[in-house]
């Protein structure tokens, strides 16, 4: 029995306290403040979960691989990596799905199939929902939702709201495992794969796995040798436009990413993310042999060589081998 009903959305609760906490999602009221960073939360339970970011506490442990998490929800998401509850499997990238319809929609990414066509302009789309959003462009003679900041026209209120965040800097979707924030839920979902270990995109050449499809596309150029993006200053070529943009900062000296804690600046966003872990104490990469934890995956990979004895870097002059490239350079 759930006799306590929310007047705003109709949600039902077994006790009055839970209803009171729920109502704060509508009012935006956040009574519980973190003494460490000043962030506010709607319930004491959410505050307790947040405090684990500062303490480094990760009480929820995966029974299969031993990886630990700060939140039960993160553990549940990670468990999908091991679970056999996704019977529909993409043969091209390895991603699995709970429903056959979801697999069919996903496969259109690989096949390029776009079966849903707009009758007004003949443009095609991979799914019906994207077509519906596009049709709004034609209704009323044009795009109906205009950004007041830059004048750009968007096809829906949702698209406009997401676009406006590029001007306001609003990032309402926060990661429960670290302090990262995002403007869109899809970006948060992609980021969470760092913590859950999910890497659904697989290279058919070497078996390397990636969290995002575009990373797989860039990786494949390692096998083909393709480097289509060239630096106009020094002539160096790169596998992606993003890598070229990062490289150009060497010439310009630009460091646009600033740490809000110590104000140190970085040329690349990823370097800032790695640096922030110095302040949060987060070490998500754990050695399954000795339990030692690391802030970066490549640091864990280098450490693993202590246990395996692997020494992949060889001196061409004397044949001596080393565990990492920096030691080889010093030698």
CSV table of C-alpha atoms in Angstrom, one decimal:
chain,number,residue,atom,x,y,z
A,1,UNK,CA,0.0,0.0,0.0
A,2,UNK,CA,1.3,3.5,-1.0
A,3,UNK,CA,-1.2,6.0,0.4
A,4,UNK,CA,0.9,9.1,0.0
A,5,UNK,CA,0.5,10.7,-3.5
A,6,UNK,CA,2.5,13.5,-5.1
A,7,UNK,CA,0.1,16.2,-6.4
A,8,UNK,CA,2.5,17.2,-9.1
A,9,UNK,CA,3.2,14.0,-10.9
A,10,UNK,CA,1.0,11.3,-9.3
A,11,UNK,CA,3.9,9.2,-7.9
A,12,UNK,CA,2.9,7.1,-4.8
A,13,UNK,CA,4.9,6.4,-1.6
A,14,UNK,CA,4.6,4.1,1.4
A,15,UNK,CA,5.5,6.8,4.0
A,16,UNK,CA,5.2,10.6,4.3
A,17,UNK,CA,9.0,11.1,4.6
A,18,UNK,CA,9.7,9.7,1.2
A,19,UNK,CA,6.9,11.8,-0.3
A,20,UNK,CA,8.4,15.0,1.3
A,21,UNK,CA,11.9,14.1,-0.2
A,22,UNK,CA,10.3,13.4,-3.6
A,23,UNK,CA,8.6,16.8,-3.7
A,24,UNK,CA,11.9,18.5,-3.6
A,25,UNK,CA,12.6,17.2,-7.2
A,26,UNK,CA,9.7,19.5,-8.2
A,27,UNK,CA,10.6,22.5,-6.0
A,28,UNK,CA,14.3,22.3,-6.6
A,29,UNK,CA,14.9,22.6,-2.8
A,30,UNK,CA,18.3,21.3,-1.6
A,31,UNK,CA,18.6,21.5,2.2
A,32,UNK,CA,21.6,19.2,2.7
A,33,UNK,CA,25.0,20.9,2.2
A,34,UNK,CA,28.4,19.2,1.8
A,35,UNK,CA,30.9,20.8,4.2
A,36,UNK,CA,33.8,20.0,2.0
A,37,UNK,CA,32.8,21.5,-1.4
A,38,UNK,CA,29.6,23.4,-0.6
A,39,UNK,CA,27.4,21.4,-3.0
A,40,UNK,CA,23.7,21.0,-2.0
A,41,UNK,CA,21.5,17.9,-2.2
A,42,UNK,CA,17.7,17.3,-1.8
A,43,UNK,CA,18.1,14.4,0.6
A,44,UNK,CA,20.5,13.3,3.3
A,45,UNK,CA,21.0,10.0,1.5
A,46,UNK,CA,22.2,11.8,-1.7
A,47,UNK,CA,24.6,13.8,0.5
A,48,UNK,CA,26.0,10.7,2.1
A,49,UNK,CA,26.6,9.1,-1.4
A,50,UNK,CA,28.3,12.4,-2.6
A,51,UNK,CA,30.7,12.4,0.4
A,52,UNK,CA,32.2,9.2,-0.8
A,53,UNK,CA,33.8,11.2,-3.6
A,54,UNK,CA,35.8,13.1,-1.0
A,55,UNK,CA,36.5,10.1,1.2
A,56,UNK,CA,37.3,7.7,-1.6
A,57,UNK,CA,34.9,5.2,-0.1
A,58,UNK,CA,33.6,2.6,-2.5
A,59,UNK,CA,31.5,0.1,-0.5
A,60,UNK,CA,29.8,-1.7,-3.4
A,61,UNK,CA,32.0,-4.5,-4.8
A,62,UNK,CA,31.5,-6.5,-8.0
A,63,UNK,CA,31.4,-10.2,-7.0
A,64,UNK,CA,32.8,-11.2,-10.5
A,65,UNK,CA,35.9,-9.0,-10.9
A,66,UNK,CA,36.2,-7.3,-7.5
A,67,UNK,CA,36.0,-3.7,-8.8
A,68,UNK,CA,34.4,-1.3,-6.3
A,69,UNK,CA,32.0,1.6,-6.7
A,70,UNK,CA,30.8,4.5,-4.6
A,71,UNK,CA,27.1,3.9,-5.6
A,72,UNK,CA,24.9,0.9,-5.8
A,73,UNK,CA,23.6,2.2,-9.1
A,74,UNK,CA,27.1,2.3,-10.6
A,75,UNK,CA,27.7,-1.3,-9.6
A,76,UNK,CA,24.4,-2.4,-11.2
A,77,UNK,CA,25.4,-0.6,-14.4
A,78,UNK,CA,28.9,-2.2,-14.3
A,79,UNK,CA,27.3,-5.7,-13.8
A,80,UNK,CA,26.0,-5.6,-17.3
A,81,UNK,CA,29.6,-6.1,-18.4
A,82,UNK,CA,29.4,-9.6,-16.9
A,83,UNK,CA,25.7,-10.4,-17.1
A,84,UNK,CA,24.2,-12.6,-19.7
A,85,UNK,CA,20.9,-10.6,-19.8
A,86,UNK,CA,21.5,-9.1,-23.2
A,87,UNK,CA,20.9,-11.9,-25.7
A,88,UNK,CA,20.9,-9.8,-28.9
A,89,UNK,CA,24.5,-9.3,-30.0
A,90,UNK,CA,25.9,-7.0,-32.7
A,91,UNK,CA,28.4,-9.1,-34.8
A,92,UNK,CA,30.2,-6.0,-36.0
A,93,UNK,CA,31.1,-4.1,-32.8
A,94,UNK,CA,30.2,-6.5,-30.0
A,95,UNK,CA,27.6,-4.4,-28.4
A,96,UNK,CA,24.7,-6.3,-26.9
A,97,UNK,CA,21.0,-5.4,-26.3
A,98,UNK,CA,18.0,-6.6,-24.3
A,99,UNK,CA,15.6,-6.3,-27.2
A,100,UNK,CA,15.8,-7.4,-30.8
A,101,UNK,CA,14.3,-4.1,-32.0
A,102,UNK,CA,17.1,-2.1,-30.3
A,103,UNK,CA,19.7,-4.3,-32.0
A,104,UNK,CA,18.1,-3.7,-35.4
A,105,UNK,CA,18.2,0.1,-34.8
A,106,UNK,CA,21.8,-0.1,-33.7
A,107,UNK,CA,22.9,-2.1,-36.8
A,108,UNK,CA,21.9,0.9,-39.0
A,109,UNK,CA,25.0,2.7,-37.6
A,110,UNK,CA,27.1,0.1,-39.4
A,111,UNK,CA,25.0,-0.5,-42.5
A,112,UNK,CA,24.2,3.2,-43.1
A,113,UNK,CA,20.5,2.2,-43.7
A,114,UNK,CA,18.1,5.1,-43.3
A,115,UNK,CA,14.6,3.8,-43.9
A,116,UNK,CA,12.6,6.8,-42.6
A,117,UNK,CA,12.2,9.4,-45.3
A,118,UNK,CA,10.9,13.0,-45.0
A,119,UNK,CA,8.2,13.6,-47.6
A,120,UNK,CA,8.9,17.3,-47.7
A,121,UNK,CA,12.6,17.3,-48.5
A,122,UNK,CA,13.5,13.6,-49.2
A,123,UNK,CA,16.0,13.5,-46.4
A,124,UNK,CA,16.4,10.1,-44.7
A,125,UNK,CA,16.9,9.0,-41.1
A,126,UNK,CA,17.8,5.9,-39.2
A,127,UNK,CA,14.8,6.0,-36.8
A,128,UNK,CA,11.3,7.3,-36.6
A,129,UNK,CA,11.9,9.6,-33.6
A,130,UNK,CA,14.7,11.5,-35.4
A,131,UNK,CA,12.4,11.9,-38.4
A,132,UNK,CA,9.6,13.3,-36.2
A,133,UNK,CA,12.0,15.9,-34.8
A,134,UNK,CA,13.1,16.8,-38.3
A,135,UNK,CA,9.6,17.3,-39.6
A,136,UNK,CA,9.1,20.2,-37.1
A,137,UNK,CA,11.6,22.1,-39.3
A,138,UNK,CA,9.1,22.2,-42.1
A,139,UNK,CA,6.0,22.9,-39.9
A,140,UNK,CA,5.1,26.6,-40.0
A,141,UNK,CA,7.5,27.3,-42.8
A,142,UNK,CA,10.8,26.9,-41.0
A,143,UNK,CA,12.6,26.2,-37.7
A,144,UNK,CA,10.3,27.4,-34.9
A,145,UNK,CA,12.6,27.6,-31.9
A,146,UNK,CA,15.3,30.3,-32.1
A,147,UNK,CA,18.2,30.9,-29.7
A,148,UNK,CA,18.1,34.4,-28.3
A,149,UNK,CA,21.9,34.4,-27.9
A,150,UNK,CA,23.1,33.6,-31.4
A,151,UNK,CA,20.0,33.4,-33.5
A,152,UNK,CA,20.3,29.7,-34.4
A,153,UNK,CA,17.0,28.0,-35.2
A,154,UNK,CA,16.3,24.6,-33.6
A,155,UNK,CA,13.6,22.0,-34.5
A,156,UNK,CA,12.3,21.5,-31.0
A,157,UNK,CA,12.2,23.0,-27.5
A,158,UNK,CA,14.4,20.1,-26.3
A,159,UNK,CA,17.0,20.8,-29.0
A,160,UNK,CA,16.9,24.5,-28.1
A,161,UNK,CA,17.3,23.8,-24.4
A,162,UNK,CA,20.4,21.6,-25.1
A,163,UNK,CA,21.9,24.2,-27.5
A,164,UNK,CA,21.4,27.1,-24.9
A,165,UNK,CA,23.8,25.2,-22.5
A,166,UNK,CA,26.6,26.0,-24.9
A,167,UNK,CA,26.1,29.7,-24.0
A,168,UNK,CA,25.2,29.3,-20.3
A,169,UNK,CA,27.8,26.6,-19.5
A,170,UNK,CA,25.0,24.7,-17.6
A,171,UNK,CA,25.9,21.1,-16.9
A,172,UNK,CA,23.1,19.5,-14.9
A,173,UNK,CA,24.1,15.9,-15.4
A,174,UNK,CA,26.7,14.9,-12.8
A,175,UNK,CA,28.6,11.7,-12.5
A,176,UNK,CA,28.0,9.9,-9.3
A,177,UNK,CA,31.5,8.3,-9.2
A,178,UNK,CA,33.5,11.5,-9.8
A,179,UNK,CA,33.0,15.3,-10.1
A,180,UNK,CA,32.6,15.3,-13.9
A,181,UNK,CA,29.5,17.2,-15.2
A,182,UNK,CA,27.8,17.2,-18.6
A,183,UNK,CA,25.3,19.3,-20.5
A,184,UNK,CA,23.6,16.2,-22.1
A,185,UNK,CA,22.5,12.8,-20.7
A,186,UNK,CA,24.1,11.0,-23.6
A,187,UNK,CA,27.5,12.5,-22.7
A,188,UNK,CA,27.1,11.3,-19.1
A,189,UNK,CA,26.2,7.8,-20.3
A,190,UNK,CA,29.4,7.7,-22.4
A,191,UNK,CA,31.5,9.0,-19.5
A,192,UNK,CA,30.1,6.4,-17.1
A,193,UNK,CA,31.8,3.7,-19.2
A,194,UNK,CA,35.1,4.9,-17.8
A,195,UNK,CA,33.9,3.7,-14.3
A,196,UNK,CA,31.8,0.6,-15.4
A,197,UNK,CA,34.5,-0.7,-17.7
A,198,UNK,CA,32.0,-1.1,-20.6
A,199,UNK,CA,33.7,-1.0,-24.0
A,200,UNK,CA,31.1,-2.0,-26.6
A,201,UNK,CA,33.1,-1.1,-29.8
A,202,UNK,CA,35.6,-3.7,-30.8
A,203,UNK,CA,38.4,-3.6,-33.5
A,204,UNK,CA,38.1,-6.6,-35.8
A,205,UNK,CA,41.8,-6.4,-36.6
A,206,UNK,CA,43.4,-6.6,-33.1
A,207,UNK,CA,40.5,-7.0,-30.6
A,208,UNK,CA,41.0,-3.6,-28.9
A,209,UNK,CA,37.9,-2.3,-27.3
A,210,UNK,CA,36.6,1.3,-27.0
A,211,UNK,CA,33.9,3.2,-25.2
A,212,UNK,CA,32.9,5.3,-28.2
A,213,UNK,CA,32.5,4.4,-31.9
A,214,UNK,CA,34.5,7.4,-33.2
A,215,UNK,CA,37.4,6.2,-31.0
A,216,UNK,CA,37.3,2.9,-32.8
A,217,UNK,CA,37.3,4.7,-36.2
A,218,UNK,CA,40.4,6.7,-35.2
A,219,UNK,CA,42.0,3.5,-33.9
A,220,UNK,CA,41.5,1.6,-37.2
A,221,UNK,CA,43.8,4.2,-38.8
A,222,UNK,CA,46.6,2.7,-36.8
A,223,UNK,CA,46.2,-0.4,-39.0
A,224,UNK,CA,45.7,1.4,-42.3
A,225,UNK,CA,48.3,4.1,-41.6
A,226,UNK,CA,45.8,6.8,-42.7
A,227,UNK,CA,46.5,10.3,-41.3
A,228,UNK,CA,44.3,12.7,-43.3
A,229,UNK,CA,44.7,15.8,-41.1
A,230,UNK,CA,47.9,17.8,-41.5
A,231,UNK,CA,49.3,20.6,-39.4
A,232,UNK,CA,49.9,23.7,-41.6
A,233,UNK,CA,52.7,25.0,-39.3
A,234,UNK,CA,55.0,21.9,-39.2
A,235,UNK,CA,53.6,19.4,-41.7
A,236,UNK,CA,52.9,16.7,-39.1
A,237,UNK,CA,49.9,14.5,-39.9
A,238,UNK,CA,47.2,13.1,-37.6
A,239,UNK,CA,44.5,10.4,-37.7
A,240,UNK,CA,41.8,12.7,-36.5
A,241,UNK,CA,40.8,16.4,-36.6
A,242,UNK,CA,40.7,16.4,-32.8
A,243,UNK,CA,44.3,15.2,-32.5
A,244,UNK,CA,45.3,18.0,-34.9
A,245,UNK,CA,43.5,20.6,-32.8
A,246,UNK,CA,45.3,19.4,-29.7
A,247,UNK,CA,48.6,19.5,-31.5
A,248,UNK,CA,48.1,23.0,-32.8
A,249,UNK,CA,48.1,24.2,-29.1
A,250,UNK,CA,51.8,23.4,-29.0
A,251,UNK,CA,52.3,26.2,-31.6
A,252,UNK,CA,49.8,28.6,-30.2
A,253,UNK,CA,50.6,28.0,-26.5
A,254,UNK,CA,46.9,27.8,-25.8
A,255,UNK,CA,45.8,26.2,-22.5
A,256,UNK,CA,42.0,26.6,-22.4
A,257,UNK,CA,41.2,24.0,-19.7
A,258,UNK,CA,41.5,25.4,-16.1
A,259,UNK,CA,41.4,23.5,-12.8
A,260,UNK,CA,38.8,25.2,-10.5
A,261,UNK,CA,40.7,24.1,-7.4
A,262,UNK,CA,44.3,25.3,-8.0
A,263,UNK,CA,43.8,27.3,-11.3
A,264,UNK,CA,46.4,25.3,-13.2
A,265,UNK,CA,45.8,25.3,-16.9
A,266,UNK,CA,46.1,22.6,-19.5
A,267,UNK,CA,46.2,22.3,-23.3
A,268,UNK,CA,43.9,19.2,-23.3
A,269,UNK,CA,40.7,18.4,-21.5
A,270,UNK,CA,41.9,14.9,-20.7
A,271,UNK,CA,45.0,16.3,-19.0
A,272,UNK,CA,42.7,18.4,-16.8
A,273,UNK,CA,40.5,15.3,-15.9
A,274,UNK,CA,43.6,13.4,-14.9
A,275,UNK,CA,44.9,16.3,-12.9
A,276,UNK,CA,41.6,16.7,-11.0
A,277,UNK,CA,42.1,13.2,-9.6
A,278,UNK,CA,45.0,14.7,-7.6
A,279,UNK,CA,42.5,16.8,-5.7
A,280,UNK,CA,39.7,14.2,-5.4
A,281,UNK,CA,41.9,11.2,-4.6
A,282,UNK,CA,40.1,9.1,-7.2
A,283,UNK,CA,42.0,6.0,-8.4
A,284,UNK,CA,39.6,4.0,-10.6
A,285,UNK,CA,42.1,1.6,-12.1
A,286,UNK,CA,42.9,-1.3,-9.7
A,287,UNK,CA,45.6,-4.0,-10.2
A,288,UNK,CA,43.9,-7.5,-9.9
A,289,UNK,CA,47.2,-9.0,-8.8
A,290,UNK,CA,48.2,-6.8,-5.8
A,291,UNK,CA,45.4,-4.3,-5.4
A,292,UNK,CA,47.4,-1.2,-6.1
A,293,UNK,CA,45.3,1.6,-7.6
A,294,UNK,CA,46.0,4.2,-10.3
A,295,UNK,CA,44.5,7.4,-11.7
A,296,UNK,CA,45.2,6.4,-15.3
A,297,UNK,CA,44.7,3.2,-17.3
A,298,UNK,CA,48.1,3.4,-19.0
A,299,UNK,CA,49.8,3.7,-15.5
A,300,UNK,CA,48.0,0.4,-14.5
A,301,UNK,CA,49.1,-1.2,-17.8
A,302,UNK,CA,52.8,-0.2,-17.1
A,303,UNK,CA,52.4,-1.5,-13.5
A,304,UNK,CA,51.1,-4.9,-14.7
A,305,UNK,CA,54.5,-5.5,-16.4
A,306,UNK,CA,56.0,-5.9,-12.9
A,307,UNK,CA,53.9,-9.0,-12.4
A,308,UNK,CA,54.0,-10.4,-16.0
A,309,UNK,CA,57.7,-9.6,-16.5
A,310,UNK,CA,56.9,-8.2,-20.0
A,311,UNK,CA,59.6,-5.8,-21.4
A,312,UNK,CA,58.3,-4.6,-24.8
A,313,UNK,CA,60.8,-1.8,-25.4
A,314,UNK,CA,64.1,-2.9,-26.8
A,315,UNK,CA,67.4,-0.9,-27.3
A,316,UNK,CA,68.5,-1.3,-30.9
A,317,UNK,CA,72.1,-0.8,-29.9
A,318,UNK,CA,72.6,-3.5,-27.3
A,319,UNK,CA,69.3,-5.5,-27.4
A,320,UNK,CA,68.5,-4.8,-23.7
A,321,UNK,CA,64.7,-4.6,-23.0
A,322,UNK,CA,62.7,-2.4,-20.7
A,323,UNK,CA,59.2,-2.2,-19.2
A,324,UNK,CA,58.4,1.3,-20.5
A,325,UNK,CA,59.6,3.8,-23.2
A,326,UNK,CA,60.8,6.5,-20.7
A,327,UNK,CA,63.3,4.0,-19.2
A,328,UNK,CA,64.5,3.0,-22.7
A,329,UNK,CA,65.1,6.7,-23.5
A,330,UNK,CA,67.2,7.3,-20.4
A,331,UNK,CA,69.2,4.1,-21.1
